[in-house]
Short mmCIF file of C-alpha atoms and ligand atoms in Angstrom, two decimals:
data_model
loop_
_atom_site.label_atom_id
_atom_site.label_comp_id
_atom_site.label_asym_id
_atom_site.label_seq_id
_atom_site.Cartn_x
_atom_site.Cartn_y
_atom_site.Cartn_z
CA MET A 1 -229.41 24.07 -6.14
CA LYS A 2 -231.42 25.66 -8.90
CA ILE A 3 -230.89 29.28 -9.70
CA PHE A 4 -233.64 31.17 -11.50
CA ARG A 5 -233.20 34.73 -12.58
CA LYS A 6 -235.26 37.15 -14.61
CA ILE A 7 -233.32 38.79 -17.39
CA ASN A 8 -233.91 41.21 -20.24
CA ILE A 9 -236.69 40.34 -22.62
CA ASN A 10 -234.31 39.35 -25.36
CA MET A 11 -232.04 37.20 -23.27
CA LEU A 12 -234.22 34.62 -21.65
CA PHE A 13 -232.14 31.84 -20.21
CA LEU A 14 -232.71 29.35 -17.50
CA PHE A 15 -229.59 28.49 -15.57
CA LEU A 16 -229.15 25.34 -13.54
CA THR A 17 -225.84 25.00 -11.79
CA GLY A 18 -223.65 22.45 -13.48
CA THR A 19 -225.81 22.19 -16.57
CA VAL A 20 -226.78 24.60 -19.25
CA SER A 21 -230.26 25.48 -20.41
CA ALA A 22 -231.75 24.45 -23.70
CA GLN A 23 -230.84 27.70 -25.40
CA VAL A 24 -230.97 27.44 -29.17
CA TYR A 25 -227.65 28.19 -30.85
CA ASN A 26 -228.88 29.08 -34.29
CA GLN A 27 -226.62 31.92 -35.43
CA ALA A 28 -223.65 30.84 -37.56
CA LEU A 29 -220.48 32.12 -35.95
CA TYR A 30 -219.32 35.22 -37.79
CA ILE A 31 -215.82 34.74 -39.17
CA PRO A 32 -214.15 38.14 -39.66
CA PRO A 33 -212.59 38.66 -43.11
CA VAL A 34 -208.81 38.51 -43.50
CA LEU A 35 -206.56 41.42 -44.39
CA THR A 36 -202.92 40.94 -45.13
CA GLY A 37 -199.86 43.08 -45.86
CA PRO A 38 -197.66 44.72 -46.96
CA VAL A 39 -200.06 47.70 -46.78
CA ILE A 40 -203.19 47.46 -44.68
CA SER A 41 -205.86 50.13 -44.37
CA LEU A 42 -208.11 50.17 -41.36
CA SER A 43 -210.85 52.68 -40.73
CA PHE A 44 -212.52 53.02 -37.38
CA ASN A 45 -216.16 53.83 -38.01
CA THR A 46 -219.47 54.25 -36.29
CA GLY A 47 -222.14 51.81 -37.37
CA THR A 48 -225.26 49.97 -36.35
CA LYS A 49 -226.09 46.33 -35.84
CA GLN A 50 -229.20 44.26 -35.13
CA PHE A 51 -228.26 42.15 -32.16
CA PHE A 52 -231.92 41.74 -31.20
CA SER A 53 -234.85 41.71 -33.57
CA GLY A 54 -236.56 45.05 -33.65
CA LEU A 55 -233.69 46.90 -31.94
CA THR A 56 -230.91 48.82 -33.66
CA THR A 57 -227.70 49.02 -31.69
CA SER A 58 -225.16 51.79 -32.30
CA THR A 59 -221.71 50.32 -32.69
CA TYR A 60 -218.09 50.98 -33.57
CA GLY A 61 -216.28 48.81 -36.07
CA VAL A 62 -213.12 48.53 -38.13
CA ASN A 63 -213.74 48.52 -41.90
CA GLY A 64 -217.30 47.52 -41.05
CA SER A 65 -219.90 48.12 -38.43
CA TYR A 66 -218.66 45.87 -35.63
CA LEU A 67 -215.29 44.39 -34.62
CA GLY A 68 -212.54 44.29 -37.23
CA PRO A 69 -210.90 42.13 -39.86
CA THR A 70 -208.33 39.51 -38.88
CA LEU A 71 -204.88 40.74 -39.85
CA VAL A 72 -202.71 37.90 -41.11
CA LEU A 73 -199.03 38.81 -40.97
CA GLN A 74 -195.90 36.88 -41.86
CA LYS A 75 -192.94 36.98 -39.50
CA ASP A 76 -189.99 39.00 -40.89
CA ASP A 77 -192.22 40.86 -43.34
CA SER A 78 -192.59 44.61 -43.07
CA VAL A 79 -196.09 45.96 -42.79
CA SER A 80 -197.49 49.46 -43.08
CA ILE A 81 -200.87 49.93 -41.44
CA ASN A 82 -202.91 53.06 -42.00
CA VAL A 83 -205.55 53.66 -39.37
CA THR A 84 -208.15 56.29 -40.20
CA ASN A 85 -210.25 57.61 -37.34
CA ASN A 86 -213.77 58.27 -38.60
CA LEU A 87 -215.14 58.27 -35.06
CA PRO A 88 -216.43 61.38 -33.33
CA GLU A 89 -213.70 60.99 -30.67
CA VAL A 90 -210.00 60.40 -30.19
CA THR A 91 -208.85 56.80 -30.49
CA SER A 92 -205.68 54.77 -30.95
CA SER A 93 -204.79 51.36 -32.29
CA HIS A 94 -202.61 49.15 -30.14
CA TRP A 95 -201.15 45.91 -31.56
CA HIS A 96 -201.45 43.83 -28.42
CA GLY A 97 -198.54 41.44 -27.99
CA LEU A 98 -196.52 42.72 -30.93
CA HIS A 99 -192.89 43.70 -30.47
CA VAL A 100 -192.84 47.07 -32.22
CA PRO A 101 -191.25 50.50 -31.62
CA SER A 102 -193.10 52.55 -29.01
CA LEU A 103 -194.07 55.07 -31.69
CA ALA A 104 -195.89 52.30 -33.57
CA ASP A 105 -197.35 50.63 -30.48
CA GLY A 106 -200.58 52.63 -30.53
CA GLY A 107 -200.69 53.36 -26.81
CA PRO A 108 -202.06 56.47 -25.08
CA HIS A 109 -199.20 58.65 -26.43
CA THR A 110 -199.92 57.94 -30.08
CA THR A 111 -203.58 58.83 -30.32
CA ILE A 112 -205.48 59.51 -33.52
CA ASP A 113 -207.71 62.57 -33.68
CA PRO A 114 -211.03 62.40 -35.52
CA GLY A 115 -210.51 62.67 -39.25
CA VAL A 116 -206.83 61.81 -39.03
CA THR A 117 -204.98 58.81 -40.49
CA TRP A 118 -202.15 57.39 -38.40
CA ASN A 119 -199.51 55.13 -39.85
CA ALA A 120 -197.80 52.32 -38.03
CA SER A 121 -194.97 50.71 -39.95
CA PHE A 122 -192.99 47.89 -38.48
CA LYS A 123 -191.28 44.63 -39.16
CA VAL A 124 -193.18 41.61 -37.86
CA MET A 125 -190.84 40.10 -35.27
CA ASN A 126 -193.15 37.92 -33.16
CA ASN A 127 -193.44 34.19 -33.48
CA ALA A 128 -196.42 32.59 -35.16
CA GLY A 129 -199.37 33.00 -32.84
CA THR A 130 -202.57 34.82 -32.07
CA TYR A 131 -202.44 38.49 -31.14
CA TRP A 132 -205.01 41.27 -31.31
CA TYR A 133 -205.60 44.97 -31.74
CA HIS A 134 -207.76 47.40 -29.82
CA PRO A 135 -207.85 51.10 -28.91
CA HIS A 136 -205.79 52.30 -25.96
CA VAL A 137 -206.90 55.83 -25.10
CA HIS A 138 -206.51 56.55 -21.43
CA MET A 139 -209.86 56.42 -19.59
CA ASN A 140 -211.66 55.48 -22.79
CA THR A 141 -210.40 52.03 -23.69
CA MET A 142 -213.31 50.14 -22.11
CA PRO A 143 -216.07 52.17 -23.83
CA GLN A 144 -214.42 51.88 -27.25
CA VAL A 145 -213.78 48.16 -26.94
CA THR A 146 -217.34 47.70 -25.66
CA ASN A 147 -218.66 49.47 -28.74
CA GLY A 148 -216.87 47.00 -31.00
CA LEU A 149 -213.29 48.08 -31.63
CA ALA A 150 -211.19 44.91 -31.52
CA GLY A 151 -209.75 42.47 -34.01
CA LEU A 152 -207.48 39.47 -34.20
CA ILE A 153 -203.93 39.33 -35.56
CA ILE A 154 -202.59 35.99 -36.75
CA ILE A 155 -198.86 35.76 -37.28
CA LYS A 156 -197.46 32.94 -39.39
CA ASP A 157 -193.86 31.82 -39.56
CA ALA A 158 -191.65 29.14 -41.09
CA ASP A 159 -191.38 27.00 -37.94
CA GLU A 160 -195.11 26.84 -37.41
CA SER A 161 -195.75 26.03 -41.06
CA LEU A 162 -193.60 22.87 -40.77
CA LEU A 163 -195.93 21.42 -38.14
CA ASN A 164 -198.91 19.30 -39.09
CA LEU A 165 -201.50 21.70 -37.68
CA PRO A 166 -204.87 22.91 -38.96
CA ARG A 167 -204.32 26.33 -40.51
CA THR A 168 -207.06 26.92 -43.05
CA TYR A 169 -208.83 29.98 -41.73
CA GLY A 170 -212.56 29.50 -41.29
CA ILE A 171 -212.36 25.81 -42.32
CA ASP A 172 -210.33 24.08 -39.61
CA ASP A 173 -208.71 27.12 -37.95
CA PHE A 174 -211.19 29.45 -36.29
CA PRO A 175 -211.03 32.85 -34.59
CA VAL A 176 -212.97 32.82 -31.30
CA ILE A 177 -213.23 36.28 -29.72
CA LEU A 178 -214.98 35.97 -26.36
CA GLN A 179 -216.80 39.03 -25.07
CA ASP A 180 -219.59 39.46 -22.59
CA LYS A 181 -221.83 42.46 -23.19
CA LYS A 182 -224.48 44.38 -21.35
CA TYR A 183 -227.28 46.18 -23.17
CA SER A 184 -229.73 48.88 -22.25
CA ILE A 185 -233.46 48.23 -22.61
CA SER A 186 -233.25 49.86 -26.05
CA GLY A 187 -230.46 47.46 -27.02
CA GLN A 188 -227.52 49.86 -26.72
CA LEU A 189 -224.14 48.57 -25.59
CA LEU A 190 -223.26 49.64 -22.06
CA ALA A 191 -219.62 50.07 -21.04
CA ASN A 192 -219.97 47.87 -17.98
CA ALA A 193 -217.13 45.88 -16.56
CA LEU A 194 -219.27 42.73 -16.62
CA GLY A 195 -221.95 41.90 -19.15
CA ASP A 196 -225.18 39.92 -19.02
CA SER A 197 -224.70 37.71 -22.05
CA MET A 198 -222.06 36.37 -24.38
CA GLN A 199 -220.94 37.15 -27.87
CA VAL A 200 -218.37 35.27 -29.92
CA ASN A 201 -216.96 37.32 -32.80
CA GLY A 202 -219.96 39.55 -32.22
CA THR A 203 -222.42 36.67 -32.68
CA ILE A 204 -225.02 35.97 -30.02
CA HIS A 205 -225.98 32.30 -29.51
CA PRO A 206 -223.47 31.14 -32.12
CA TYR A 207 -222.86 27.71 -33.54
CA LEU A 208 -219.70 26.67 -35.31
CA ASP A 209 -219.56 23.84 -37.83
CA CYS A 210 -216.39 21.87 -37.19
CA PRO A 211 -215.34 19.02 -39.49
CA ALA A 212 -214.77 15.61 -37.86
CA GLN A 213 -210.99 16.01 -37.71
CA VAL A 214 -208.52 18.05 -35.69
CA VAL A 215 -209.64 21.69 -35.56
CA ARG A 216 -207.88 24.71 -34.10
CA LEU A 217 -209.64 27.38 -32.08
CA ARG A 218 -207.84 30.66 -31.50
CA LEU A 219 -209.39 31.87 -28.29
CA LEU A 220 -209.10 35.53 -27.31
CA ASN A 221 -210.53 36.88 -24.09
CA GLY A 222 -211.50 40.29 -25.45
CA SER A 223 -213.81 40.99 -22.53
CA ASN A 224 -213.68 44.05 -20.33
CA ALA A 225 -213.34 42.24 -17.01
CA ARG A 226 -214.66 38.68 -17.21
CA VAL A 227 -212.30 35.72 -16.92
CA TYR A 228 -213.36 32.42 -18.51
CA ASN A 229 -212.75 28.90 -17.31
CA ILE A 230 -212.91 27.22 -20.71
CA GLY A 231 -214.18 23.69 -21.14
CA PHE A 232 -216.80 21.68 -23.03
CA SER A 233 -220.24 20.48 -21.96
CA ASP A 234 -219.34 16.80 -22.36
CA GLN A 235 -216.11 17.31 -20.38
CA ARG A 236 -214.03 16.25 -23.37
CA SER A 237 -210.38 17.16 -23.20
CA PHE A 238 -208.62 19.41 -25.64
CA SER A 239 -204.98 20.24 -26.35
CA VAL A 240 -203.60 23.67 -25.58
CA ILE A 241 -200.90 24.28 -28.19
CA GLY A 242 -200.20 27.97 -27.77
CA GLY A 243 -200.49 30.95 -25.48
CA ASP A 244 -200.11 34.71 -25.89
CA GLY A 245 -196.78 34.72 -27.72
CA GLY A 246 -196.92 31.58 -29.82
CA LEU A 247 -196.80 27.83 -29.63
CA LEU A 248 -195.77 25.79 -26.60
CA ALA A 249 -193.00 23.18 -26.53
CA GLN A 250 -195.64 20.49 -26.61
CA PRO A 251 -199.43 20.19 -26.50
CA TYR A 252 -200.98 20.21 -23.05
CA SER A 253 -204.11 18.11 -22.67
CA THR A 254 -206.76 19.33 -20.25
CA ASN A 255 -210.49 19.82 -19.90
CA ARG A 256 -210.23 23.27 -18.28
CA LEU A 257 -208.34 26.41 -19.20
CA LEU A 258 -208.45 29.71 -17.36
CA LEU A 259 -208.36 32.58 -19.86
CA ALA A 260 -207.92 36.07 -18.44
CA ASN A 261 -208.52 39.40 -20.14
CA GLY A 262 -206.24 39.99 -23.08
CA GLU A 263 -204.93 36.42 -22.99
CA ARG A 264 -205.02 34.13 -26.01
CA ALA A 265 -204.92 30.38 -26.23
CA GLU A 266 -204.76 28.20 -29.28
CA ILE A 267 -206.46 24.88 -28.63
CA LEU A 268 -206.93 21.78 -30.75
CA LEU A 269 -210.09 19.72 -30.62
CA ASN A 270 -209.72 16.19 -31.90
CA LEU A 271 -213.08 15.40 -33.51
CA THR A 272 -211.88 12.34 -35.42
CA GLY A 273 -213.97 10.10 -33.15
CA ASP A 274 -217.13 12.21 -33.45
CA THR A 275 -219.86 11.35 -35.91
CA PRO A 276 -221.18 14.24 -37.97
CA GLY A 277 -224.34 15.44 -36.28
CA THR A 278 -222.78 15.38 -32.83
CA THR A 279 -223.18 18.64 -30.95
CA PHE A 280 -221.65 19.93 -27.75
CA LEU A 281 -221.08 23.30 -26.12
CA LEU A 282 -218.06 25.47 -25.43
CA GLN A 283 -218.62 26.68 -21.88
CA SER A 284 -217.14 28.69 -19.07
CA PHE A 285 -217.10 26.67 -15.86
CA ALA A 286 -217.11 29.85 -13.84
CA SER A 287 -218.57 28.15 -10.77
CA GLU A 288 -215.21 26.39 -10.38
CA MET A 289 -213.12 29.57 -10.37
CA ALA A 290 -211.65 31.06 -7.21
CA THR A 291 -214.06 33.67 -5.84
CA ASN A 292 -211.60 36.54 -6.30
CA ILE A 293 -211.71 36.18 -10.09
CA PRO A 294 -214.18 38.39 -12.01
CA GLY A 295 -217.21 36.32 -12.95
CA ALA A 296 -216.86 33.87 -10.07
CA ILE A 297 -219.16 35.62 -7.61
CA THR A 298 -222.14 37.89 -7.86
CA GLY A 299 -221.53 41.50 -6.88
CA MET A 300 -217.92 41.78 -7.93
CA MET A 301 -217.36 44.94 -9.98
CA GLY A 302 -221.09 45.51 -9.93
CA GLY A 303 -221.72 42.27 -11.83
CA ASN A 304 -225.15 40.93 -10.92
CA GLY A 305 -226.37 39.44 -14.20
CA PRO A 306 -227.07 35.85 -15.16
CA LEU A 307 -223.44 34.99 -16.00
CA GLU A 308 -222.07 35.54 -12.50
CA ALA A 309 -220.97 32.57 -10.43
CA VAL A 310 -222.55 29.96 -12.71
CA ASP A 311 -221.40 27.74 -15.52
CA PHE A 312 -222.67 29.07 -18.81
CA ALA A 313 -222.56 28.11 -22.46
CA ILE A 314 -220.74 30.24 -24.99
CA MET A 315 -221.05 28.49 -28.36
CA GLN A 316 -222.34 25.25 -29.82
CA ILE A 317 -219.99 23.07 -31.82
CA ASN A 318 -221.70 21.06 -34.58
CA VAL A 319 -219.60 18.23 -35.95
CA VAL A 320 -219.89 18.12 -39.75
CA PRO A 321 -218.30 15.85 -42.40
CA VAL A 322 -214.56 15.81 -42.78
CA THR A 323 -212.88 18.13 -45.32
CA GLY A 324 -210.29 17.21 -47.93
CA SER A 325 -206.76 16.61 -46.55
CA PRO A 326 -207.76 16.86 -42.89
CA VAL A 327 -205.33 16.94 -39.98
CA VAL A 328 -206.20 13.81 -38.00
CA SER A 329 -203.65 13.73 -35.21
CA ILE A 330 -202.07 16.11 -32.76
CA PRO A 331 -198.30 16.61 -33.06
CA ALA A 332 -196.29 15.33 -30.09
CA THR A 333 -193.95 18.33 -30.06
CA LEU A 334 -194.32 21.90 -31.18
CA ILE A 335 -191.81 24.77 -30.80
CA PRO A 336 -188.81 24.48 -28.43
CA GLN A 337 -188.71 27.22 -25.77
CA SER A 338 -185.60 28.98 -24.54
CA PRO A 339 -186.47 31.09 -21.51
CA TRP A 340 -183.90 33.60 -20.29
CA ASN A 341 -181.91 32.51 -17.30
CA PRO A 342 -182.67 34.54 -14.16
CA ALA A 343 -178.97 34.29 -13.28
CA ASN A 344 -178.38 36.63 -16.22
CA ALA A 345 -180.85 39.29 -15.11
CA ASN A 346 -179.51 42.84 -15.17
CA ARG A 347 -182.23 44.06 -12.87
CA ILE A 348 -184.92 42.70 -10.58
CA ARG A 349 -187.96 44.86 -9.96
CA THR A 350 -190.71 44.51 -7.43
CA ARG A 351 -194.22 45.34 -8.57
CA THR A 352 -197.02 45.61 -6.07
CA ILE A 353 -200.74 45.48 -6.71
CA SER A 354 -202.81 46.99 -3.93
CA GLY A 355 -206.34 48.14 -3.21
CA MET A 356 -209.53 46.55 -1.99
CA GLY A 357 -211.92 47.61 -4.74
CA MET A 358 -213.36 44.23 -5.66
CA VAL A 359 -216.91 45.17 -4.80
CA SER A 360 -217.93 48.65 -5.92
CA GLY A 361 -217.62 51.16 -3.15
CA GLN A 362 -214.39 49.71 -1.82
CA GLY A 363 -212.22 52.02 -3.85
CA ASN A 364 -209.56 51.83 -6.48
CA PHE A 365 -206.66 49.51 -7.26
CA PHE A 366 -203.07 50.64 -7.55
CA LEU A 367 -199.86 49.53 -9.18
CA ASP A 368 -196.79 50.31 -7.08
CA ASN A 369 -199.01 52.53 -4.92
CA THR A 370 -199.65 54.98 -7.69
CA SER A 371 -201.90 55.60 -10.69
CA TYR A 372 -201.43 56.61 -14.28
CA ILE A 373 -200.33 60.17 -14.92
CA HIS A 374 -199.88 60.78 -18.62
CA SER A 375 -196.74 62.89 -18.21
CA VAL A 376 -195.02 60.68 -15.64
CA ILE A 377 -192.62 57.97 -16.73
CA ASN A 378 -192.59 55.42 -13.95
CA ASP A 379 -189.56 53.39 -15.01
CA THR A 380 -186.59 53.55 -17.28
CA ILE A 381 -185.22 50.31 -18.66
CA ASN A 382 -181.91 49.90 -20.43
CA LEU A 383 -182.12 48.56 -23.94
CA GLY A 384 -180.89 45.00 -24.04
CA ASP A 385 -181.39 44.36 -20.34
CA ILE A 386 -182.84 41.14 -19.04
CA GLU A 387 -185.22 41.95 -16.19
CA VAL A 388 -187.10 39.89 -13.65
CA TRP A 389 -190.31 41.42 -12.34
CA ASN A 390 -191.75 40.00 -9.14
CA ILE A 391 -195.40 41.02 -9.20
CA THR A 392 -197.08 40.68 -5.82
CA ASN A 393 -200.83 41.00 -5.46
CA THR A 394 -201.74 42.34 -2.01
CA SER A 395 -205.27 43.24 -3.14
CA ASN A 396 -208.44 41.20 -2.76
CA MET A 397 -208.91 40.47 -6.44
CA ALA A 398 -207.09 38.74 -9.32
CA HIS A 399 -205.59 41.09 -11.93
CA PRO A 400 -204.46 40.20 -15.47
CA MET A 401 -201.14 42.06 -15.76
CA HIS A 402 -199.96 42.98 -19.23
CA VAL A 403 -196.65 44.41 -20.46
CA HIS A 404 -196.23 46.12 -23.81
CA ASP A 405 -193.20 45.77 -26.11
CA ILE A 406 -192.04 42.35 -24.98
CA GLN A 407 -193.09 38.76 -24.48
CA PHE A 408 -192.09 37.21 -21.17
CA TYR A 409 -191.77 33.83 -19.55
CA ILE A 410 -193.36 33.07 -16.19
CA LEU A 411 -190.58 31.82 -13.91
CA THR A 412 -192.70 30.99 -10.90
CA ARG A 413 -196.07 31.46 -9.23
CA ASN A 414 -195.42 31.70 -5.50
CA GLY A 415 -192.08 30.00 -6.03
CA ILE A 416 -193.47 27.13 -8.08
CA ALA A 417 -192.97 26.66 -11.82
CA PRO A 418 -196.14 27.58 -13.76
CA PRO A 419 -198.47 24.96 -15.23
CA ALA A 420 -197.38 23.62 -18.62
CA TYR A 421 -199.93 25.68 -20.54
CA GLU A 422 -198.30 28.84 -19.15
CA SER A 423 -194.77 27.75 -20.00
CA GLY A 424 -194.58 29.54 -23.36
CA LEU A 425 -194.11 33.20 -24.19
CA LYS A 426 -196.78 35.42 -22.67
CA ASP A 427 -197.78 39.05 -22.47
CA VAL A 428 -200.59 38.79 -19.89
CA VAL A 429 -200.49 36.92 -16.61
CA LEU A 430 -203.32 36.62 -14.12
CA VAL A 431 -201.92 37.44 -10.68
CA LYS A 432 -204.16 36.17 -7.91
CA PRO A 433 -204.46 37.61 -4.39
CA ASN A 434 -201.58 36.60 -2.11
CA GLU A 435 -199.60 35.53 -5.11
CA THR A 436 -196.19 36.64 -6.34
CA VAL A 437 -195.63 35.91 -10.00
CA SER A 438 -192.05 36.19 -11.27
CA ILE A 439 -191.64 36.94 -14.94
CA ILE A 440 -188.48 37.31 -17.02
CA THR A 441 -187.97 39.15 -20.28
CA ARG A 442 -185.45 41.04 -22.34
CA PHE A 443 -186.07 44.57 -23.60
CA GLU A 444 -184.59 44.32 -27.07
CA ASP A 445 -184.46 46.25 -30.33
CA PHE A 446 -186.42 49.41 -29.61
CA ALA A 447 -185.38 52.40 -27.53
CA ASN A 448 -187.07 55.78 -27.47
CA ASP A 449 -186.28 58.46 -24.90
CA THR A 450 -189.66 60.15 -25.08
CA VAL A 451 -192.38 57.71 -26.09
CA PRO A 452 -193.08 55.14 -23.36
CA TYR A 453 -194.63 51.72 -23.34
CA MET A 454 -197.40 50.73 -20.91
CA TYR A 455 -197.71 48.01 -18.34
CA HIS A 456 -201.09 47.63 -16.79
CA CYS A 457 -203.97 45.57 -15.57
CA HIS A 458 -205.94 44.34 -18.61
CA ASN A 459 -209.21 44.44 -16.70
CA LEU A 460 -210.31 47.42 -18.80
CA ALA A 461 -212.24 49.03 -15.96
CA HIS A 462 -209.06 49.00 -13.89
CA GLU A 463 -206.90 50.15 -16.77
CA ASP A 464 -209.21 53.09 -17.43
CA MET A 465 -209.17 53.97 -13.72
CA GLY A 466 -205.39 54.32 -13.90
CA MET A 467 -204.06 50.87 -13.03
CA MET A 468 -201.47 51.48 -15.72
CA LEU A 469 -197.90 52.74 -15.56
CA GLN A 470 -195.29 53.62 -18.14
CA PHE A 471 -191.73 52.73 -18.95
CA ILE A 472 -189.15 54.11 -21.32
CA VAL A 473 -186.61 51.85 -22.95
CA ARG A 474 -183.42 53.86 -23.23
CA SER A 475 -180.45 52.95 -25.32
CA SER A 476 -177.28 52.92 -23.24
CA THR A 477 -175.68 55.44 -25.58
CA SER A 478 -178.40 58.09 -25.39
CA GLY A 479 -177.90 61.19 -23.28
CA ILE A 480 -180.64 61.79 -20.77
CA GLY A 481 -181.73 59.16 -18.32
CA ILE A 482 -185.34 59.66 -17.42
CA ASP A 483 -184.68 58.58 -13.83
CA ASN A 484 -182.13 61.39 -13.61
CA PHE A 485 -184.29 63.76 -15.51
CA THR A 486 -187.22 63.55 -13.12
CA GLU A 487 -184.98 63.83 -10.08
CA THR A 488 -183.26 66.99 -11.22
CA THR A 489 -185.99 68.84 -13.04
CA SER A 490 -188.97 70.79 -11.81
CA VAL A 491 -191.81 72.34 -13.74
CA TYR A 492 -194.10 74.94 -12.18
CA PRO A 493 -196.68 76.26 -11.73
CA ASN A 494 -198.60 73.07 -12.36
CA PRO A 495 -201.38 73.27 -13.42
CA SER A 496 -200.96 76.32 -15.59
CA ASP A 497 -202.46 77.34 -18.88
CA ASP A 498 -199.95 79.69 -20.39
CA GLN A 499 -196.45 79.77 -18.92
CA TRP A 500 -194.22 77.34 -17.14
CA GLN A 501 -190.90 77.73 -15.48
CA ILE A 502 -188.65 74.73 -15.97
CA ASN A 503 -185.63 74.35 -13.72
CA PHE A 504 -182.82 71.99 -14.56
CA LYS A 505 -180.19 71.05 -12.05
CA GLY A 506 -176.93 69.97 -13.56
CA GLY A 507 -177.27 70.50 -17.30
CA HIS A 508 -180.32 70.64 -19.51
CA PRO A 509 -181.66 68.18 -22.07
CA ASP A 510 -181.85 68.92 -25.79
CA LYS A 511 -185.57 68.51 -25.91
CA VAL A 512 -188.40 68.94 -23.44
CA THR A 513 -191.91 67.70 -24.17
CA LEU A 514 -194.83 68.90 -22.07
CA TYR A 515 -198.12 67.07 -22.26
CA ASP A 516 -201.46 68.18 -20.99
CA LEU A 517 -203.88 65.74 -19.41
CA ASN A 518 -205.26 64.82 -22.80
CA GLY A 519 -201.84 64.00 -24.14
CU1 LIG B 1 -204.29 44.89 -24.84
CU2 LIG B 1 -202.09 47.78 -23.16
O1 LIG B 1 -203.20 46.35 -24.06
CU1 LIG B 2 -200.78 45.44 -25.18
CU1 LIG B 3 -207.01 44.92 -12.18
#
């Protein structure tokens, strides 16, 4: 079946199911510059960019006009990051996937006012892998990410450096930030859940020159809502070597990889058998995705553009001559994994996703039958506890669930061990309708009785609508349990603008913090 659609003047494609049109990929993929520690300065700015000839697009960027530099951090090093907000609105800077104190996490409780510089100082504790940063202001994450606030974080460590892997940034090791965007007629970015056309690292119709050897692509789904089913136009296989929280135990060879919002995957392409001059396309085989996944059907979340329900190209790979000292083979083993044992869990929690809002007009989605309230802590977790979360999706749509602070292992999907490419540490898991995903983690190192961490759907439209809850990690020696606190304390009148009466039953805490709706 042929599908013809009319699209914006500047984005003329012809889509045939199963094949991709003869679009010209003539823009060199932008490779963001690298910044490294121990002190890093980031400034969030407004800017402009020419995505389309003759049209100037207003953008946000980090140390530039669009997207941000790649932060390269070394495990066990301490880093101090200053984030200056030069935007006309409140923002924040969340280090997605990083195990840091809640005060440094950059969530909705540690916002940065315009004109203010916020400092996040922490020790890098994560394993070598691909992480990212983006704003996390409640109800305003999607617009700010849409405008261009996002960047990659690459962590290096001793174990990874012993492996024979490509790791020369921009030469055989490439950042690949996948984002679909929608534009107004005048070329302005629209904060839609689903876009009409693709960008990689902010480049439209990109090509990437890859030497005829083993190359590493660090894929990030930095899109608002779209999920990608990654593959190549010639159906070649590739090796998945890492997920959200670092490398896998061994490479996993496949020709398809589902990549949900916020997820990362490091893949190796073995181009040793390709003659320079060969070209092929990185694609999303979205027509093969289950129809409850964003991008798989037209009409979901208001998506009705040319990327819905069809296979589409993302980037052209041009094979070029080999570099000096190339990596020419793929290691058989990578980093051993040691998942926590569910028999040692201190607590098992049930998480429920509900709602029928897949097509606009059907309403909202909920986590545990509730929505985000800035002042409400939904869970208290004891520092050091191993927890199993059984996340059940009773809704009609797949949701990428993300937990701050920790990395987890997937124990099972509907009782069955996850596919090999999901067997490493993760911080996002796509939970499909009628599925229960069991994850296990340990809440280590950081406790704070007042500043929570988030867990939420990483579909940014859902997150902004309140599909996000909060937990406190409490050290076992600290005084007030938040569970207790909320049960025995009342604050009224609420709302109020000048005075509150606070009643404590059974002793009062040393400190009370009241937040308004803006934090
Ligand atoms: Cu990518 Cu709560 O974040
Ligand atoms: Cu996060
Ligand atoms: Cu969701």
